Amino acid sequence: MAESMPKEHWMWKALELAKQGLDEGEVPVGCVLVKDDKILVSAHNEVGMTKDPTRHAELVALDLLRANLDKACKFRELLSTCTLYVTLEPCVMCSAALRMMGVRKVVYGFSNTRFGGCGSVLDVHSKQFQYSYSSDEQHKPNLTVSRELEVVSGLLGKEALGLLQQFYAQQNPNAPNPAKRVRLTCNELFNEKL
Amino acid sequence: MKPVLADKYTRNVTTVDYITASVADRTQLSTLVSEFNDLLPLPPRFCHLKRVKSTNIENKKKYYILMVPFKQLPAGVSLFTCVKHLLPSLPIEITKCLGDITVVKVPDYIPLTSMQYTYAKNLWPTVYSHNPKIEKQLSKNPFSATELLRMKEYMRSALQLANNARLNGALPVASVIVDPVKKQILAGQHHSVDSCLDHSIMRCIQDIAKLQKPIVTGSKRTIDDSDNLNISNSSEYYLCTGLEVYTTQEPCVMCSMALVHARISKVFYGMANIEMGGLGSVYNIHYQEGINHHFDVYKGFLEQDSIQLFQK
Ligand SMILES: [Zn+2]
Ligand SMILES: [Zn+2]
């Protein structure tokens, strides 16, 4: 079955997750993993709550899905048919994870000029890796990382940025000139919590 | 063990051809330099070069002054006619001070290490940007014998964990995270057997995170082989600031970036990860331009031991 819903539908879902993260005091980045018009898993950034800098929305989602899947289920095979909708361009770490797991496609909102791995800082999405996965016997080596990650950028990017700006404004309630501060820090928004 | 540094620190000095004029009369030198600086200013990318070189052959001082890069000589202008062409407004009495016009090789870039400087200054006097941190990394013994002994212990702990991984059917790769001030191992993990993303470094970083927050019941994960390690239980750490990683294999791109997010200070690794390594093989994430946290990386530490684990 092909996807029939418009991309925006899924991105709004990801934005909802991001908003939920914002309400919990997290850096507002959210994502949903979609297969055939169905959300398999959704997550938002949890770095603040866990103090764990690896808990970006994408990795939280992949780990959650993995934990809830039947052991026999072929994780990589499943992911090779999925699209990840995420409000912010995946960072280098998450982009590498998506490549290694063989996710087919990522659609993101706002560009991550600080850490982005889908073109902004590094080209992890399209890099030719000679990686073969050998410890996972049930899957053929070279099956996944050899394929590039398809990327669609800028979907509802303004909305994603809006949430990030709100987060930043909350972090600095004493900023002398909030409007100016937010504008100034658009490039500086992406601190270690992202 | 070798530092993984940007090419600009490790490359050989490359040269560029530059046209120079010899100056016989020392008393004219300062006038010449100021005239030249006005009329033929050094291009910005050659600002590391001093304008004048002096030689002392058989007690005879001789001076050479830079004119223009050879490449900038317009077509049809020869070395013999270049003074007239390049400096038409130069007063005749000053022009007379200029002797042989020759082409010399000058260092192409500003030297960034003492090794580059030693070579470069023999070609032509140059400014040198001294960086004590890089110098230490490049030196023959960046660590004292005592330090090295302790570092080897850390790496051996990682190697032992990697061997456990092998026995458990996982990839024989493992890491420990160390507090170098307290001289204590804070986390130690090997690659997991079943999840493809549970690399040893990700697991170590997650363990450090657990030190930073009050223990939540139900989400506690036991640390593999914790009886081999001295696990601390304090919460004085902020991410991995000030901490060091000893890992048997170069971290993959994912783990390398996780170490950026975790603000690690140093990484020591054994064998390279040619396919997917982020600290020297595929990328150099630890000094990647645009990424706001950089850290020191050393490769090839107890490398043979780490390779042997794959051959067992
Ligand atoms: Zn990320
Ligand atoms: Zn890794």
Coordinates of C-alpha atoms and ligand atoms in Angstrom, one line a residue, chain A residues 56 58 90-95 194, chain B residues 261, ligand 1:
Chain A
H56 CA 17.2 12.9 20.2
E58 CA 15.0 10.0 16.0
P90 CA 18.5 15.1 11.7
C91 CA 21.9 15.8 13.3
V92 CA 25.0 13.9 12.1
M93 CA 24.5 11.3 14.8
C94 CA 20.9 10.6 13.9
S95 CA 21.6 10.8 10.2
L194 CA 19.5 19.3 20.3
Chain B
H261 CA 26.9 16.2 21.9
Ligands
ZN1 ZN 20.2 14.0 16.3

